[in-house]
Amino acid sequence: MEVNGQELLNHSAKEIKRCIDEAAIALRQGRHVAVVSSNRADAVAESRQAGEVLGMNSIEVSDHIARHLGLIAADLVRVGVEGLFLTGGDTAVSVCRALGTSIMRVQGEVAPGIPFGYLHTGPFAGLKVVTKAGAFGHEEVIMQSLDVMLNQQGVNL
């Protein structure tokens, strides 16, 4: 599911609710859910333009979107997500903050430089997590991560 950055800037609560509602339905149906912000040039430009209207520069727009992705992830964990694949450093940090933790216990690597483990502290301690730098790794890493998490104690990602 793609988060609409422009809507997130202009109507945060409405866009967060839309994302959580759609993802919760999919999770209850036993499906895997991916929540992403778009990197399409037109969507990025629309988000930046919406941010400019609000007096935000491009860094503030990115921070706002990452922070709200963290809030969406935290709400989805409460719905029943047992594992997270986090890509992009700002997003990973924002999700961890929203989940009330800053410590991940690393158990291994999905691929070189792409750790998997679990949150070590906070209300969601034990939650399985894979982190990947935004520009690092290849597309197959997402499927490899899912495989690792599903085969590490039957995680529902």
PDB file of C-alpha atoms in Angstrom:
ATOM      1  CA  MET A   1       0.000   0.000   0.000  1.00  0.00           C
ATOM      2  CA  GLU A   2       1.360   3.382  -0.974  1.00  0.00           C
ATOM      3  CA  VAL A   3       1.061   6.258   1.476  1.00  0.00           C
ATOM      4  CA  ASN A   4       0.095   9.478  -0.278  1.00  0.00           C
ATOM      5  CA  GLY A   5       2.759  11.970   0.837  1.00  0.00           C
ATOM      6  CA  GLN A   6       0.722  14.986  -0.217  1.00  0.00           C
ATOM      7  CA  GLU A   7      -2.283  13.768   1.784  1.00  0.00           C
ATOM      8  CA  LEU A   8      -0.012  12.949   4.711  1.00  0.00           C
ATOM      9  CA  LEU A   9       1.145  16.565   4.734  1.00  0.00           C
ATOM     10  CA  ASN A  10      -2.281  18.144   4.267  1.00  0.00           C
ATOM     11  CA  HIS A  11      -4.531  15.692   6.124  1.00  0.00           C
ATOM     12  CA  SER A  12      -2.263  13.528   8.294  1.00  0.00           C
ATOM     13  CA  ALA A  13      -4.940  11.963  10.490  1.00  0.00           C
ATOM     14  CA  LYS A  14      -7.151  11.082   7.514  1.00  0.00           C
ATOM     15  CA  GLU A  15      -4.308   9.491   5.517  1.00  0.00           C
ATOM     16  CA  ILE A  16      -3.006   7.578   8.548  1.00  0.00           C
ATOM     17  CA  LYS A  17      -6.496   6.219   9.218  1.00  0.00           C
ATOM     18  CA  ARG A  18      -6.906   5.185   5.566  1.00  0.00           C
ATOM     19  CA  CYS A  19      -3.597   3.309   5.608  1.00  0.00           C
ATOM     20  CA  ILE A  20      -4.266   1.595   8.921  1.00  0.00           C
ATOM     21  CA  ASP A  21      -7.800   0.597   7.931  1.00  0.00           C
ATOM     22  CA  GLU A  22      -6.678  -0.873   4.584  1.00  0.00           C
ATOM     23  CA  ALA A  23      -3.711  -2.669   6.106  1.00  0.00           C
ATOM     24  CA  ALA A  24      -5.752  -4.015   9.032  1.00  0.00           C
ATOM     25  CA  ILE A  25      -8.244  -5.582   6.613  1.00  0.00           C
ATOM     26  CA  ALA A  26      -5.404  -7.268   4.713  1.00  0.00           C
ATOM     27  CA  LEU A  27      -3.779  -8.489   7.929  1.00  0.00           C
ATOM     28  CA  ARG A  28      -7.046  -9.970   9.192  1.00  0.00           C
ATOM     29  CA  GLN A  29      -7.276 -11.822   5.864  1.00  0.00           C
ATOM     30  CA  GLY A  30      -3.846 -13.332   6.587  1.00  0.00           C
ATOM     31  CA  ARG A  31      -2.052 -11.339   3.913  1.00  0.00           C
ATOM     32  CA  HIS A  32       1.368  -9.709   4.143  1.00  0.00           C
ATOM     33  CA  VAL A  33       1.322  -5.910   4.070  1.00  0.00           C
ATOM     34  CA  ALA A  34       3.856  -3.432   2.726  1.00  0.00           C
ATOM     35  CA  VAL A  35       3.390   0.231   3.581  1.00  0.00           C
ATOM     36  CA  VAL A  36       5.583   2.449   1.425  1.00  0.00           C
ATOM     37  CA  SER A  37       6.055   6.068   0.525  1.00  0.00           C
ATOM     38  CA  SER A  38       6.407   6.667  -3.183  1.00  0.00           C
ATOM     39  CA  ASN A  39       9.713   7.427  -4.827  1.00  0.00           C
ATOM     40  CA  ARG A  40       8.056   8.238  -8.163  1.00  0.00           C
ATOM     41  CA  ALA A  41       9.203  11.648  -9.362  1.00  0.00           C
ATOM     42  CA  ASP A  42       5.662  13.021  -9.679  1.00  0.00           C
ATOM     43  CA  ALA A  43       4.633  11.901  -6.181  1.00  0.00           C
ATOM     44  CA  VAL A  44       7.835  13.281  -4.643  1.00  0.00           C
ATOM     45  CA  ALA A  45       7.295  16.607  -6.449  1.00  0.00           C
ATOM     46  CA  GLU A  46       3.679  16.782  -5.223  1.00  0.00           C
ATOM     47  CA  SER A  47       4.795  16.117  -1.644  1.00  0.00           C
ATOM     48  CA  ARG A  48       7.509  18.766  -1.833  1.00  0.00           C
ATOM     49  CA  GLN A  49       5.047  21.258  -3.298  1.00  0.00           C
ATOM     50  CA  ALA A  50       2.527  20.537  -0.527  1.00  0.00           C
ATOM     51  CA  GLY A  51       5.321  20.997   1.999  1.00  0.00           C
ATOM     52  CA  GLU A  52       6.353  24.328   0.480  1.00  0.00           C
ATOM     53  CA  VAL A  53       2.791  25.603   0.883  1.00  0.00           C
ATOM     54  CA  LEU A  54       3.111  24.698   4.564  1.00  0.00           C
ATOM     55  CA  GLY A  55       6.494  26.450   4.811  1.00  0.00           C
ATOM     56  CA  MET A  56       8.523  23.231   4.888  1.00  0.00           C
ATOM     57  CA  ASN A  57      11.762  22.522   3.040  1.00  0.00           C
ATOM     58  CA  SER A  58      12.434  19.141   1.412  1.00  0.00           C
ATOM     59  CA  ILE A  59      14.220  17.763   4.490  1.00  0.00           C
ATOM     60  CA  GLU A  60      11.286  18.713   6.712  1.00  0.00           C
ATOM     61  CA  VAL A  61       8.886  17.081   4.242  1.00  0.00           C
ATOM     62  CA  SER A  62      10.927  13.851   4.319  1.00  0.00           C
ATOM     63  CA  ASP A  63      11.101  13.940   8.123  1.00  0.00           C
ATOM     64  CA  HIS A  64       7.336  14.501   8.358  1.00  0.00           C
ATOM     65  CA  ILE A  65       6.605  11.558   6.075  1.00  0.00           C
ATOM     66  CA  ALA A  66       9.085   9.283   7.884  1.00  0.00           C
ATOM     67  CA  ARG A  67       7.661  10.246  11.288  1.00  0.00           C
ATOM     68  CA  HIS A  68       4.134   9.465  10.128  1.00  0.00           C
ATOM     69  CA  LEU A  69       5.220   6.162   8.570  1.00  0.00           C
ATOM     70  CA  GLY A  70       6.486   5.360  12.059  1.00  0.00           C
ATOM     71  CA  LEU A  71       3.072   6.121  13.536  1.00  0.00           C
ATOM     72  CA  ILE A  72       1.366   3.935  10.930  1.00  0.00           C
ATOM     73  CA  ALA A  73       3.771   1.069  11.656  1.00  0.00           C
ATOM     74  CA  ALA A  74       3.214   1.385  15.407  1.00  0.00           C
ATOM     75  CA  ASP A  75      -0.552   1.208  14.941  1.00  0.00           C
ATOM     76  CA  LEU A  76      -0.223  -1.820  12.667  1.00  0.00           C
ATOM     77  CA  VAL A  77       1.932  -3.617  15.228  1.00  0.00           C
ATOM     78  CA  ARG A  78      -0.909  -3.110  17.704  1.00  0.00           C
ATOM     79  CA  VAL A  79      -3.316  -4.636  15.146  1.00  0.00           C
ATOM     80  CA  GLY A  80      -1.227  -7.783  14.971  1.00  0.00           C
ATOM     81  CA  VAL A  81       1.932  -7.446  12.898  1.00  0.00           C
ATOM     82  CA  GLU A  82       4.641  -9.682  14.276  1.00  0.00           C
ATOM     83  CA  GLY A  83       7.520  -8.583  12.080  1.00  0.00           C
ATOM     84  CA  LEU A  84       8.736  -5.504  10.221  1.00  0.00           C
ATOM     85  CA  PHE A  85      10.947  -4.946   7.188  1.00  0.00           C
ATOM     86  CA  LEU A  86      12.258  -1.382   7.483  1.00  0.00           C
ATOM     87  CA  THR A  87      14.070   0.312   4.645  1.00  0.00           C
ATOM     88  CA  GLY A  88      15.632   3.736   4.770  1.00  0.00           C
ATOM     89  CA  GLY A  89      17.445   4.964   7.858  1.00  0.00           C
ATOM     90  CA  ASP A  90      15.070   7.841   8.651  1.00  0.00           C
ATOM     91  CA  THR A  91      12.067   5.557   8.359  1.00  0.00           C
ATOM     92  CA  ALA A  92      13.640   2.853  10.530  1.00  0.00           C
ATOM     93  CA  VAL A  93      14.508   5.382  13.241  1.00  0.00           C
ATOM     94  CA  SER A  94      11.010   6.899  13.101  1.00  0.00           C
ATOM     95  CA  VAL A  95       9.360   3.489  13.383  1.00  0.00           C
ATOM     96  CA  CYS A  96      11.549   2.541  16.356  1.00  0.00           C
ATOM     97  CA  ARG A  97      10.742   5.829  18.089  1.00  0.00           C
ATOM     98  CA  ALA A  98       7.020   5.322  17.500  1.00  0.00           C
ATOM     99  CA  LEU A  99       7.367   1.819  18.963  1.00  0.00           C
ATOM    100  CA  GLY A 100       9.126   3.190  22.052  1.00  0.00           C
ATOM    101  CA  THR A 101      12.522   1.600  21.475  1.00  0.00           C
ATOM    102  CA  SER A 102      15.957   2.444  20.189  1.00  0.00           C
ATOM    103  CA  ILE A 103      17.657  -0.921  20.621  1.00  0.00           C
ATOM    104  CA  MET A 104      17.570  -3.811  18.165  1.00  0.00           C
ATOM    105  CA  ARG A 105      19.234  -7.091  19.092  1.00  0.00           C
ATOM    106  CA  VAL A 106      20.848  -8.439  15.906  1.00  0.00           C
ATOM    107  CA  GLN A 107      20.578 -12.195  15.326  1.00  0.00           C
ATOM    108  CA  GLY A 108      22.175 -12.401  11.905  1.00  0.00           C
ATOM    109  CA  GLU A 109      22.038 -11.075   8.362  1.00  0.00           C
ATOM    110  CA  VAL A 110      19.571 -11.696   5.567  1.00  0.00           C
ATOM    111  CA  ALA A 111      22.335 -10.645   3.177  1.00  0.00           C
ATOM    112  CA  PRO A 112      25.626  -8.816   3.769  1.00  0.00           C
ATOM    113  CA  GLY A 113      24.871  -5.507   5.509  1.00  0.00           C
ATOM    114  CA  ILE A 114      21.164  -6.281   6.032  1.00  0.00           C
ATOM    115  CA  PRO A 115      20.640  -7.344   9.655  1.00  0.00           C
ATOM    116  CA  PHE A 116      17.687  -9.159  11.146  1.00  0.00           C
ATOM    117  CA  GLY A 117      16.841  -9.457  14.790  1.00  0.00           C
ATOM    118  CA  TYR A 118      14.267  -8.173  17.221  1.00  0.00           C
ATOM    119  CA  LEU A 119      13.437  -5.089  19.236  1.00  0.00           C
ATOM    120  CA  HIS A 120      15.222  -5.428  22.545  1.00  0.00           C
ATOM    121  CA  THR A 121      13.393  -2.877  24.701  1.00  0.00           C
ATOM    122  CA  GLY A 122      10.059  -1.115  24.945  1.00  0.00           C
ATOM    123  CA  PRO A 123       6.461  -2.294  24.785  1.00  0.00           C
ATOM    124  CA  PHE A 124       7.131  -4.283  21.610  1.00  0.00           C
ATOM    125  CA  ALA A 125      10.287  -6.055  22.779  1.00  0.00           C
ATOM    126  CA  GLY A 126      10.676  -9.274  20.817  1.00  0.00           C
ATOM    127  CA  LEU A 127       9.154  -7.900  17.606  1.00  0.00           C
ATOM    128  CA  LYS A 128      11.084  -9.305  14.617  1.00  0.00           C
ATOM    129  CA  VAL A 129      12.801  -6.658  12.475  1.00  0.00           C
ATOM    130  CA  VAL A 130      14.880  -6.550   9.304  1.00  0.00           C
ATOM    131  CA  THR A 131      16.545  -3.245   8.407  1.00  0.00           C
ATOM    132  CA  LYS A 132      17.956  -2.214   5.048  1.00  0.00           C
ATOM    133  CA  ALA A 133      19.559   1.057   4.043  1.00  0.00           C
ATOM    134  CA  GLY A 134      17.489   2.732   1.327  1.00  0.00           C
ATOM    135  CA  ALA A 135      20.046   2.484  -1.473  1.00  0.00           C
ATOM    136  CA  PHE A 136      21.633  -0.770  -0.291  1.00  0.00           C
ATOM    137  CA  GLY A 137      20.935  -4.309  -1.445  1.00  0.00           C
ATOM    138  CA  HIS A 138      18.902  -5.744  -4.288  1.00  0.00           C
ATOM    139  CA  GLU A 139      15.175  -6.291  -4.827  1.00  0.00           C
ATOM    140  CA  GLU A 140      15.321  -9.965  -3.829  1.00  0.00           C
ATOM    141  CA  VAL A 141      16.261  -8.893  -0.294  1.00  0.00           C
ATOM    142  CA  ILE A 142      12.609  -8.191   0.511  1.00  0.00           C
ATOM    143  CA  MET A 143      11.608 -11.769  -0.306  1.00  0.00           C
ATOM    144  CA  GLN A 144      14.698 -13.151   1.446  1.00  0.00           C
ATOM    145  CA  SER A 145      13.767 -11.094   4.518  1.00  0.00           C
ATOM    146  CA  LEU A 146      10.232 -12.413   4.492  1.00  0.00           C
ATOM    147  CA  ASP A 147      11.560 -15.961   4.222  1.00  0.00           C
ATOM    148  CA  VAL A 148      13.970 -15.446   7.131  1.00  0.00           C
ATOM    149  CA  MET A 149      11.264 -13.960   9.333  1.00  0.00           C
ATOM    150  CA  LEU A 150       8.666 -16.601   8.478  1.00  0.00           C
ATOM    151  CA  ASN A 151      11.146 -19.372   9.175  1.00  0.00           C
ATOM    152  CA  GLN A 152      12.333 -17.823  12.445  1.00  0.00           C
ATOM    153  CA  GLN A 153       9.492 -19.094  14.681  1.00  0.00           C
ATOM    154  CA  GLY A 154       6.574 -18.723  12.265  1.00  0.00           C
ATOM    155  CA  VAL A 155       6.388 -14.946  12.202  1.00  0.00           C
ATOM    156  CA  ASN A 156       3.388 -13.267  10.543  1.00  0.00           C
ATOM    157  CA  LEU A 157       4.896 -10.311   8.654  1.00  0.00           C
TER     158      LEU A 157
END
